[in-house]
JSON list of C-alpha atoms and ligand atoms in Angstrom, two decimals:
[
{"chain": "A", "resi": 25, "resn": "MET", "atom": "CA", "xyz": [7.61, -1.79, 14.00]},
{"chain": "A", "resi": 26, "resn": "ILE", "atom": "CA", "xyz": [10.95, -3.49, 13.30]},
{"chain": "A", "resi": 27, "resn": "ILE", "atom": "CA", "xyz": [10.87, -5.40, 10.01]},
{"chain": "A", "resi": 28, "resn": "LEU", "atom": "CA", "xyz": [13.20, -8.41, 10.05]},
{"chain": "A", "resi": 29, "resn": "ILE", "atom": "CA", "xyz": [14.03, -10.08, 6.76]},
{"chain": "A", "resi": 30, "resn": "ASP", "atom": "CA", "xyz": [15.48, -13.57, 6.62]},
{"chain": "A", "resi": 31, "resn": "ASN", "atom": "CA", "xyz": [17.00, -14.97, 3.44]},
{"chain": "A", "resi": 32, "resn": "GLY", "atom": "CA", "xyz": [16.85, -18.75, 3.16]},
{"chain": "A", "resi": 33, "resn": "HIS", "atom": "CA", "xyz": [19.90, -21.05, 3.15]},
{"chain": "A", "resi": 34, "resn": "GLY", "atom": "CA", "xyz": [23.53, -20.15, 2.36]},
{"chain": "A", "resi": 35, "resn": "LYS", "atom": "CA", "xyz": [26.37, -20.47, -0.09]},
{"chain": "A", "resi": 36, "resn": "ASP", "atom": "CA", "xyz": [27.36, -23.75, 1.56]},
{"chain": "A", "resi": 37, "resn": "THR", "atom": "CA", "xyz": [23.85, -25.33, 1.46]},
{"chain": "A", "resi": 38, "resn": "ALA", "atom": "CA", "xyz": [23.75, -28.37, -0.84]},
{"chain": "A", "resi": 39, "resn": "GLY", "atom": "CA", "xyz": [21.16, -28.43, -3.64]},
{"chain": "A", "resi": 40, "resn": "LYS", "atom": "CA", "xyz": [18.68, -25.51, -3.56]},
{"chain": "A", "resi": 41, "resn": "CYS", "atom": "CA", "xyz": [19.20, -24.36, -7.14]},
{"chain": "A", "resi": 42, "resn": "SER", "atom": "CA", "xyz": [17.61, -24.61, -10.58]},
{"chain": "A", "resi": 43, "resn": "PRO", "atom": "CA", "xyz": [18.58, -27.69, -12.65]},
{"chain": "A", "resi": 44, "resn": "ASP", "atom": "CA", "xyz": [20.61, -25.43, -14.97]},
{"chain": "A", "resi": 45, "resn": "LYS", "atom": "CA", "xyz": [22.22, -23.67, -11.95]},
{"chain": "A", "resi": 46, "resn": "ARG", "atom": "CA", "xyz": [21.06, -20.26, -13.25]},
{"chain": "A", "resi": 47, "resn": "LEU", "atom": "CA", "xyz": [19.16, -19.65, -10.01]},
{"chain": "A", "resi": 48, "resn": "LEU", "atom": "CA", "xyz": [20.89, -20.36, -6.70]},
{"chain": "A", "resi": 49, "resn": "GLU", "atom": "CA", "xyz": [18.29, -20.01, -3.95]},
{"chain": "A", "resi": 50, "resn": "TYR", "atom": "CA", "xyz": [20.67, -18.50, -1.34]},
{"chain": "A", "resi": 51, "resn": "LYS", "atom": "CA", "xyz": [21.91, -15.91, -3.83]},
{"chain": "A", "resi": 52, "resn": "TRP", "atom": "CA", "xyz": [18.49, -15.03, -5.23]},
{"chain": "A", "resi": 53, "resn": "ALA", "atom": "CA", "xyz": [16.99, -14.80, -1.72]},
{"chain": "A", "resi": 54, "resn": "ARG", "atom": "CA", "xyz": [19.81, -12.50, -0.58]},
{"chain": "A", "resi": 55, "resn": "GLU", "atom": "CA", "xyz": [19.37, -10.25, -3.59]},
{"chain": "A", "resi": 56, "resn": "ILE", "atom": "CA", "xyz": [15.60, -9.97, -3.00]},
{"chain": "A", "resi": 57, "resn": "ALA", "atom": "CA", "xyz": [16.04, -9.54, 0.77]},
{"chain": "A", "resi": 58, "resn": "GLY", "atom": "CA", "xyz": [18.67, -6.82, 0.28]},
{"chain": "A", "resi": 59, "resn": "PHE", "atom": "CA", "xyz": [16.53, -4.83, -2.16]},
{"chain": "A", "resi": 60, "resn": "LEU", "atom": "CA", "xyz": [13.43, -5.31, 0.05]},
{"chain": "A", "resi": 61, "resn": "CYS", "atom": "CA", "xyz": [15.34, -4.08, 3.10]},
{"chain": "A", "resi": 62, "resn": "ASP", "atom": "CA", "xyz": [16.62, -1.01, 1.21]},
{"chain": "A", "resi": 63, "resn": "PHE", "atom": "CA", "xyz": [13.15, -0.33, -0.20]},
{"chain": "A", "resi": 64, "resn": "MET", "atom": "CA", "xyz": [11.56, -0.41, 3.28]},
{"chain": "A", "resi": 65, "resn": "LYS", "atom": "CA", "xyz": [14.30, 1.85, 4.69]},
{"chain": "A", "resi": 66, "resn": "ASN", "atom": "CA", "xyz": [13.74, 4.32, 1.84]},
{"chain": "A", "resi": 67, "resn": "CYS", "atom": "CA", "xyz": [10.04, 4.33, 2.80]},
{"chain": "A", "resi": 68, "resn": "GLY", "atom": "CA", "xyz": [11.06, 5.33, 6.34]},
{"chain": "A", "resi": 69, "resn": "TYR", "atom": "CA", "xyz": [10.80, 1.94, 8.06]},
{"chain": "A", "resi": 70, "resn": "ASP", "atom": "CA", "xyz": [13.28, 0.21, 10.37]},
{"chain": "A", "resi": 71, "resn": "ALA", "atom": "CA", "xyz": [14.15, -2.85, 8.29]},
{"chain": "A", "resi": 72, "resn": "ARG", "atom": "CA", "xyz": [16.99, -5.25, 9.09]},
{"chain": "A", "resi": 73, "resn": "LEU", "atom": "CA", "xyz": [18.54, -8.35, 7.55]},
{"chain": "A", "resi": 74, "resn": "ILE", "atom": "CA", "xyz": [18.74, -11.26, 9.98]},
{"chain": "A", "resi": 75, "resn": "VAL", "atom": "CA", "xyz": [21.44, -13.06, 7.99]},
{"chain": "A", "resi": 76, "resn": "PRO", "atom": "CA", "xyz": [23.79, -10.62, 6.25]},
{"chain": "A", "resi": 77, "resn": "GLU", "atom": "CA", "xyz": [26.33, -13.45, 5.89]},
{"chain": "A", "resi": 78, "resn": "GLU", "atom": "CA", "xyz": [26.64, -15.54, 2.72]},
{"chain": "A", "resi": 79, "resn": "ASN", "atom": "CA", "xyz": [27.00, -18.85, 4.58]},
{"chain": "A", "resi": 80, "resn": "ASP", "atom": "CA", "xyz": [24.06, -20.87, 5.95]},
{"chain": "A", "resi": 81, "resn": "VAL", "atom": "CA", "xyz": [23.59, -19.57, 9.48]},
{"chain": "A", "resi": 82, "resn": "PRO", "atom": "CA", "xyz": [21.85, -22.42, 11.38]},
{"chain": "A", "resi": 83, "resn": "LEU", "atom": "CA", "xyz": [18.14, -22.01, 12.18]},
{"chain": "A", "resi": 84, "resn": "PRO", "atom": "CA", "xyz": [18.60, -21.89, 16.01]},
{"chain": "A", "resi": 85, "resn": "GLU", "atom": "CA", "xyz": [20.99, -18.94, 15.56]},
{"chain": "A", "resi": 86, "resn": "ARG", "atom": "CA", "xyz": [18.57, -17.23, 13.14]},
{"chain": "A", "resi": 87, "resn": "CYS", "atom": "CA", "xyz": [15.77, -17.64, 15.71]},
{"chain": "A", "resi": 88, "resn": "ARG", "atom": "CA", "xyz": [18.07, -16.40, 18.50]},
{"chain": "A", "resi": 89, "resn": "ARG", "atom": "CA", "xyz": [18.82, -13.22, 16.55]},
{"chain": "A", "resi": 90, "resn": "VAL", "atom": "CA", "xyz": [15.10, -12.60, 15.94]},
{"chain": "A", "resi": 91, "resn": "ASN", "atom": "CA", "xyz": [14.14, -13.25, 19.57]},
{"chain": "A", "resi": 92, "resn": "GLU", "atom": "CA", "xyz": [16.89, -11.00, 20.87]},
{"chain": "A", "resi": 93, "resn": "ILE", "atom": "CA", "xyz": [15.30, -8.13, 18.94]},
{"chain": "A", "resi": 94, "resn": "CYS", "atom": "CA", "xyz": [11.82, -9.23, 20.13]},
{"chain": "A", "resi": 95, "resn": "ASN", "atom": "CA", "xyz": [13.04, -9.08, 23.73]},
{"chain": "A", "resi": 96, "resn": "GLU", "atom": "CA", "xyz": [14.56, -5.64, 23.20]},
{"chain": "A", "resi": 97, "resn": "TYR", "atom": "CA", "xyz": [11.61, -3.96, 21.43]},
{"chain": "A", "resi": 98, "resn": "GLY", "atom": "CA", "xyz": [8.65, -6.15, 22.46]},
{"chain": "A", "resi": 99, "resn": "GLU", "atom": "CA", "xyz": [7.50, -9.00, 20.21]},
{"chain": "A", "resi": 100, "resn": "GLU", "atom": "CA", "xyz": [4.36, -7.06, 19.20]},
{"chain": "A", "resi": 101, "resn": "ASN", "atom": "CA", "xyz": [6.65, -4.43, 17.64]},
{"chain": "A", "resi": 102, "resn": "VAL", "atom": "CA", "xyz": [8.57, -6.88, 15.46]},
{"chain": "A", "resi": 103, "resn": "LEU", "atom": "CA", "xyz": [7.67, -8.88, 12.35]},
{"chain": "A", "resi": 104, "resn": "LEU", "atom": "CA", "xyz": [9.66, -11.40, 10.35]},
{"chain": "A", "resi": 105, "resn": "VAL", "atom": "CA", "xyz": [9.49, -12.38, 6.70]},
{"chain": "A", "resi": 106, "resn": "SER", "atom": "CA", "xyz": [11.62, -15.28, 5.44]},
{"chain": "A", "resi": 107, "resn": "ILE", "atom": "CA", "xyz": [12.34, -15.24, 1.70]},
{"chain": "A", "resi": 108, "resn": "HIS", "atom": "CA", "xyz": [12.57, -18.55, -0.21]},
{"chain": "A", "resi": 109, "resn": "SER", "atom": "CA", "xyz": [11.75, -20.13, -3.55]},
{"chain": "A", "resi": 110, "resn": "ASN", "atom": "CA", "xyz": [10.05, -23.49, -3.73]},
{"chain": "A", "resi": 111, "resn": "ALA", "atom": "CA", "xyz": [11.10, -26.81, -5.27]},
{"chain": "A", "resi": 112, "resn": "ALA", "atom": "CA", "xyz": [9.03, -29.80, -6.37]},
{"chain": "A", "resi": 113, "resn": "GLY", "atom": "CA", "xyz": [11.93, -32.25, -6.16]},
{"chain": "A", "resi": 114, "resn": "ALA", "atom": "CA", "xyz": [15.61, -32.62, -5.38]},
{"chain": "A", "resi": 115, "resn": "ASP", "atom": "CA", "xyz": [16.76, -34.77, -8.29]},
{"chain": "A", "resi": 116, "resn": "GLY", "atom": "CA", "xyz": [18.14, -31.92, -10.39]},
{"chain": "A", "resi": 117, "resn": "LYS", "atom": "CA", "xyz": [15.42, -32.23, -13.04]},
{"chain": "A", "resi": 118, "resn": "TRP", "atom": "CA", "xyz": [12.91, -29.67, -14.31]},
{"chain": "A", "resi": 119, "resn": "LYS", "atom": "CA", "xyz": [9.39, -30.12, -12.89]},
{"chain": "A", "resi": 120, "resn": "THR", "atom": "CA", "xyz": [5.90, -28.89, -13.77]},
{"chain": "A", "resi": 121, "resn": "ALA", "atom": "CA", "xyz": [4.89, -27.42, -10.39]},
{"chain": "A", "resi": 122, "resn": "GLY", "atom": "CA", "xyz": [4.72, -23.63, -10.16]},
{"chain": "A", "resi": 123, "resn": "GLY", "atom": "CA", "xyz": [3.22, -20.73, -8.27]},
{"chain": "A", "resi": 124, "resn": "TRP", "atom": "CA", "xyz": [3.62, -18.48, -5.24]},
{"chain": "A", "resi": 125, "resn": "CYS", "atom": "CA", "xyz": [2.54, -19.19, -1.66]},
{"chain": "A", "resi": 126, "resn": "VAL", "atom": "CA", "xyz": [2.99, -18.08, 1.94]},
{"chain": "A", "resi": 127, "resn": "TYR", "atom": "CA", "xyz": [3.36, -20.12, 5.14]},
{"chain": "A", "resi": 128, "resn": "THR", "atom": "CA", "xyz": [2.60, -19.47, 8.80]},
{"chain": "A", "resi": 129, "resn": "SER", "atom": "CA", "xyz": [2.92, -21.73, 11.83]},
{"chain": "A", "resi": 130, "resn": "PRO", "atom": "CA", "xyz": [-0.25, -23.73, 12.68]},
{"chain": "A", "resi": 131, "resn": "GLY", "atom": "CA", "xyz": [-3.02, -22.03, 14.64]},
{"chain": "A", "resi": 132, "resn": "LYS", "atom": "CA", "xyz": [-4.43, -18.52, 14.61]},
{"chain": "A", "resi": 133, "resn": "THR", "atom": "CA", "xyz": [-1.81, -15.83, 15.21]},
{"chain": "A", "resi": 134, "resn": "LYS", "atom": "CA", "xyz": [-0.95, -12.30, 14.07]},
{"chain": "A", "resi": 135, "resn": "ALA", "atom": "CA", "xyz": [1.13, -13.98, 11.37]},
{"chain": "A", "resi": 136, "resn": "ASP", "atom": "CA", "xyz": [-2.13, -14.99, 9.64]},
{"chain": "A", "resi": 137, "resn": "THR", "atom": "CA", "xyz": [-3.02, -11.31, 9.17]},
{"chain": "A", "resi": 138, "resn": "LEU", "atom": "CA", "xyz": [0.49, -10.53, 7.89]},
{"chain": "A", "resi": 139, "resn": "ALA", "atom": "CA", "xyz": [0.35, -13.52, 5.53]},
{"chain": "A", "resi": 140, "resn": "THR", "atom": "CA", "xyz": [-3.05, -12.49, 4.15]},
{"chain": "A", "resi": 141, "resn": "GLU", "atom": "CA", "xyz": [-1.81, -8.94, 3.45]},
{"chain": "A", "resi": 142, "resn": "ILE", "atom": "CA", "xyz": [1.24, -10.29, 1.59]},
{"chain": "A", "resi": 143, "resn": "TRP", "atom": "CA", "xyz": [-0.98, -12.81, -0.27]},
{"chain": "A", "resi": 144, "resn": "ASN", "atom": "CA", "xyz": [-3.31, -9.98, -1.35]},
{"chain": "A", "resi": 145, "resn": "ALA", "atom": "CA", "xyz": [-0.31, -7.96, -2.57]},
{"chain": "A", "resi": 146, "resn": "ALA", "atom": "CA", "xyz": [0.98, -11.02, -4.47]},
{"chain": "A", "resi": 147, "resn": "ASN", "atom": "CA", "xyz": [-2.30, -11.14, -6.41]},
{"chain": "A", "resi": 148, "resn": "VAL", "atom": "CA", "xyz": [-1.69, -7.53, -7.49]},
{"chain": "A", "resi": 149, "resn": "TRP", "atom": "CA", "xyz": [2.06, -7.52, -8.18]},
{"chain": "A", "resi": 150, "resn": "LEU", "atom": "CA", "xyz": [2.19, -10.93, -9.86]},
{"chain": "A", "resi": 151, "resn": "LYS", "atom": "CA", "xyz": [-0.59, -10.04, -12.32]},
{"chain": "A", "resi": 152, "resn": "PRO", "atom": "CA", "xyz": [1.69, -10.35, -15.41]},
{"chain": "A", "resi": 153, "resn": "TYR", "atom": "CA", "xyz": [2.77, -13.80, -14.16]},
{"chain": "A", "resi": 154, "resn": "ILE", "atom": "CA", "xyz": [-0.85, -14.77, -13.38]},
{"chain": "A", "resi": 155, "resn": "ASP", "atom": "CA", "xyz": [-1.97, -13.57, -16.83]},
{"chain": "A", "resi": 156, "resn": "ARG", "atom": "CA", "xyz": [0.70, -15.61, -18.65]},
{"chain": "A", "resi": 157, "resn": "PHE", "atom": "CA", "xyz": [0.10, -18.75, -16.57]},
{"chain": "A", "resi": 158, "resn": "PRO", "atom": "CA", "xyz": [-2.78, -20.33, -18.59]},
{"chain": "A", "resi": 159, "resn": "LEU", "atom": "CA", "xyz": [-0.84, -20.11, -21.88]},
{"chain": "A", "resi": 160, "resn": "LEU", "atom": "CA", "xyz": [2.27, -21.64, -20.31]},
{"chain": "A", "resi": 161, "resn": "GLN", "atom": "CA", "xyz": [0.06, -24.30, -18.70]},
{"chain": "A", "resi": 162, "resn": "SER", "atom": "CA", "xyz": [-1.42, -25.17, -22.11]},
{"chain": "A", "resi": 163, "resn": "LYS", "atom": "CA", "xyz": [2.15, -25.59, -23.40]},
{"chain": "A", "resi": 164, "resn": "GLY", "atom": "CA", "xyz": [2.93, -28.05, -20.59]},
{"chain": "A", "resi": 165, "resn": "GLU", "atom": "CA", "xyz": [5.21, -25.79, -18.53]},
{"chain": "A", "resi": 166, "resn": "TYR", "atom": "CA", "xyz": [2.82, -26.34, -15.61]},
{"chain": "A", "resi": 167, "resn": "ASP", "atom": "CA", "xyz": [0.69, -29.44, -15.02]},
{"chain": "A", "resi": 168, "resn": "SER", "atom": "CA", "xyz": [-3.10, -29.10, -14.83]},
{"chain": "A", "resi": 169, "resn": "LYS", "atom": "CA", "xyz": [-3.21, -28.97, -10.98]},
{"chain": "A", "resi": 170, "resn": "GLN", "atom": "CA", "xyz": [-1.02, -25.86, -10.75]},
{"chain": "A", "resi": 171, "resn": "ARG", "atom": "CA", "xyz": [-2.26, -22.36, -9.87]},
{"chain": "A", "resi": 172, "resn": "PRO", "atom": "CA", "xyz": [-0.20, -19.13, -10.11]},
{"chain": "A", "resi": 173, "resn": "ILE", "atom": "CA", "xyz": [-1.16, -18.09, -6.58]},
{"chain": "A", "resi": 174, "resn": "ARG", "atom": "CA", "xyz": [-1.47, -21.12, -4.32]},
{"chain": "A", "resi": 175, "resn": "ALA", "atom": "CA", "xyz": [-3.81, -21.04, -1.32]},
{"chain": "A", "resi": 176, "resn": "ASP", "atom": "CA", "xyz": [-4.94, -23.34, 1.47]},
{"chain": "A", "resi": 177, "resn": "TRP", "atom": "CA", "xyz": [-8.42, -22.15, 2.45]},
{"chain": "A", "resi": 178, "resn": "SER", "atom": "CA", "xyz": [-9.09, -25.08, 4.85]},
{"chain": "A", "resi": 179, "resn": "ASP", "atom": "CA", "xyz": [-8.87, -22.82, 7.93]},
{"chain": "A", "resi": 180, "resn": "GLY", "atom": "CA", "xyz": [-10.49, -19.79, 6.31]},
{"chain": "A", "resi": 181, "resn": "ASP", "atom": "CA", "xyz": [-7.35, -17.92, 5.19]},
{"chain": "A", "resi": 182, "resn": "PRO", "atom": "CA", "xyz": [-5.04, -18.32, 2.17]},
{"chain": "A", "resi": 183, "resn": "ASP", "atom": "CA", "xyz": [-1.79, -19.24, 3.95]},
{"chain": "A", "resi": 184, "resn": "TYR", "atom": "CA", "xyz": [-0.36, -22.73, 4.21]},
{"chain": "A", "resi": 185, "resn": "GLU", "atom": "CA", "xyz": [0.66, -23.90, 7.67]},
{"chain": "A", "resi": 186, "resn": "ALA", "atom": "CA", "xyz": [3.88, -25.71, 8.54]},
{"chain": "A", "resi": 187, "resn": "ARG", "atom": "CA", "xyz": [6.15, -26.20, 11.53]},
{"chain": "A", "resi": 188, "resn": "PHE", "atom": "CA", "xyz": [9.16, -24.51, 9.95]},
{"chain": "A", "resi": 189, "resn": "ALA", "atom": "CA", "xyz": [11.74, -23.67, 12.66]},
{"chain": "A", "resi": 190, "resn": "ILE", "atom": "CA", "xyz": [11.95, -19.99, 11.65]},
{"chain": "A", "resi": 191, "resn": "LEU", "atom": "CA", "xyz": [8.16, -19.73, 12.23]},
{"chain": "A", "resi": 192, "resn": "THR", "atom": "CA", "xyz": [7.75, -21.84, 15.38]},
{"chain": "A", "resi": 193, "resn": "GLY", "atom": "CA", "xyz": [11.02, -20.75, 17.05]},
{"chain": "A", "resi": 194, "resn": "THR", "atom": "CA", "xyz": [10.43, -16.99, 16.82]},
{"chain": "A", "resi": 195, "resn": "LYS", "atom": "CA", "xyz": [8.24, -14.90, 19.15]},
{"chain": "A", "resi": 196, "resn": "CYS", "atom": "CA", "xyz": [6.99, -12.24, 16.70]},
{"chain": "A", "resi": 197, "resn": "ALA", "atom": "CA", "xyz": [4.53, -12.48, 13.80]},
{"chain": "A", "resi": 198, "resn": "ALA", "atom": "CA", "xyz": [6.52, -14.56, 11.29]},
{"chain": "A", "resi": 199, "resn": "VAL", "atom": "CA", "xyz": [5.78, -15.73, 7.75]},
{"chain": "A", "resi": 200, "resn": "LEU", "atom": "CA", "xyz": [7.77, -17.62, 5.12]},
{"chain": "A", "resi": 201, "resn": "THR", "atom": "CA", "xyz": [7.13, -17.01, 1.45]},
{"chain": "A", "resi": 202, "resn": "GLU", "atom": "CA", "xyz": [7.88, -19.51, -1.31]},
{"chain": "A", "resi": 203, "resn": "SER", "atom": "CA", "xyz": [8.13, -17.33, -4.39]},
{"chain": "A", "resi": 204, "resn": "LEU", "atom": "CA", "xyz": [7.61, -19.68, -7.33]},
{"chain": "A", "resi": 205, "resn": "PHE", "atom": "CA", "xyz": [9.59, -22.84, -8.07]},
{"chain": "A", "resi": 206, "resn": "GLN", "atom": "CA", "xyz": [13.34, -22.99, -8.66]},
{"chain": "A", "resi": 207, "resn": "ASP", "atom": "CA", "xyz": [12.88, -26.27, -10.59]},
{"chain": "A", "resi": 208, "resn": "ASN", "atom": "CA", "xyz": [10.27, -24.95, -13.03]},
{"chain": "A", "resi": 209, "resn": "LYS", "atom": "CA", "xyz": [11.78, -23.42, -16.17]},
{"chain": "A", "resi": 210, "resn": "ALA", "atom": "CA", "xyz": [9.09, -20.77, -16.72]},
{"chain": "A", "resi": 211, "resn": "ASP", "atom": "CA", "xyz": [9.19, -19.81, -13.04]},
{"chain": "A", "resi": 212, "resn": "VAL", "atom": "CA", "xyz": [12.98, -19.46, -13.09]},
{"chain": "A", "resi": 213, "resn": "ASP", "atom": "CA", "xyz": [12.77, -17.23, -16.17]},
{"chain": "A", "resi": 214, "resn": "PHE", "atom": "CA", "xyz": [10.36, -14.96, -14.28]},
{"chain": "A", "resi": 215, "resn": "LEU", "atom": "CA", "xyz": [12.34, -15.04, -10.99]},
{"chain": "A", "resi": 216, "resn": "LEU", "atom": "CA", "xyz": [15.53, -13.96, -12.77]},
{"chain": "A", "resi": 217, "resn": "SER", "atom": "CA", "xyz": [13.87, -11.22, -14.86]},
{"chain": "A", "resi": 218, "resn": "VAL", "atom": "CA", "xyz": [13.94, -7.57, -13.81]},
{"chain": "A", "resi": 219, "resn": "GLU", "atom": "CA", "xyz": [10.13, -7.60, -13.97]},
{"chain": "A", "resi": 220, "resn": "GLY", "atom": "CA", "xyz": [9.96, -10.69, -11.76]},
{"chain": "A", "resi": 221, "resn": "LYS", "atom": "CA", "xyz": [12.43, -9.47, -9.15]},
{"chain": "A", "resi": 222, "resn": "ASN", "atom": "CA", "xyz": [10.66, -6.12, -8.91]},
{"chain": "A", "resi": 223, "resn": "ALA", "atom": "CA", "xyz": [7.27, -7.81, -8.51]},
{"chain": "A", "resi": 224, "resn": "ILE", "atom": "CA", "xyz": [8.56, -10.12, -5.75]},
{"chain": "A", "resi": 225, "resn": "ILE", "atom": "CA", "xyz": [10.18, -7.23, -3.86]},
{"chain": "A", "resi": 226, "resn": "ARG", "atom": "CA", "xyz": [7.13, -4.98, -4.17]},
{"chain": "A", "resi": 227, "resn": "LEU", "atom": "CA", "xyz": [4.58, -7.62, -3.15]},
{"chain": "A", "resi": 228, "resn": "HIS", "atom": "CA", "xyz": [6.50, -8.19, 0.09]},
{"chain": "A", "resi": 229, "resn": "ALA", "atom": "CA", "xyz": [6.90, -4.44, 0.69]},
{"chain": "A", "resi": 230, "resn": "ASP", "atom": "CA", "xyz": [3.23, -3.66, 0.04]},
{"chain": "A", "resi": 231, "resn": "GLY", "atom": "CA", "xyz": [2.03, -6.60, 2.15]},
{"chain": "A", "resi": 232, "resn": "ILE", "atom": "CA", "xyz": [4.23, -5.59, 5.09]},
{"chain": "A", "resi": 233, "resn": "MET", "atom": "CA", "xyz": [3.11, -1.94, 4.85]},
{"chain": "A", "resi": 234, "resn": "SER", "atom": "CA", "xyz": [-0.59, -2.91, 4.70]},
{"chain": "A", "resi": 235, "resn": "TYR", "atom": "CA", "xyz": [-0.10, -5.06, 7.81]},
{"chain": "A", "resi": 236, "resn": "ILE", "atom": "CA", "xyz": [1.71, -2.31, 9.73]},
{"chain": "A", "resi": 237, "resn": "ASN", "atom": "CA", "xyz": [-0.96, 0.24, 8.81]},
{"chain": "A", "resi": 238, "resn": "LYS", "atom": "CA", "xyz": [-3.84, -2.04, 9.84]},
{"chain": "A", "resi": 239, "resn": "PRO", "atom": "CA", "xyz": [-5.39, -0.55, 13.00]},
{"chain": "A", "resi": 240, "resn": "ASP", "atom": "CA", "xyz": [-6.75, -3.83, 14.47]},
{"chain": "A", "resi": 241, "resn": "LYS", "atom": "CA", "xyz": [-4.14, -6.47, 13.66]},
{"chain": "B", "resi": 315, "resn": "ZN", "atom": "ZN1", "xyz": [14.22, -22.54, 0.71]}
]
């Protein structure tokens, strides 16, 4: 199995940062993607970064790179994970939305199995974040509707579905994770912490490994 890791956006993408500019999504995503790729390689897997560049490689080119590898190795032997962090707005102000979630394209595909494995791993690796959530919620850091691990159970699995180009334009099992919110102060603190970065890297690694080792995926 070839593990392809996509890191959202680029240095030249407008917006996509925390209101205090401490977290730049392109930079954070590249750091996480780089460590995840190295971690998977150290575990003996063939892991590759789809966008090693700092600039925002357009989505059609990202999809082309993925599909080229799918054509070479067979799409059933390739998976793609796109690393992002979420935002509740684009007005440069702190918000009260928070939490982690995973997206697949609409319909039942192998990506649903991959997404569920990563979602399960998120529930394990984000336990410190999950445990702190109610206290932070009571202090108003998160509004009452927020959950630390977000899920859409309407079709029987926990992933959200969206027609993101990186999901619909690629042939292999592909998921996109939104790891917490870049415009929530408590979330940004966690995302920039050593504990937070490690948890985000490990939940992706464990989810991918569980998927690969599943006999009937
Ligand atoms: Zn993003």
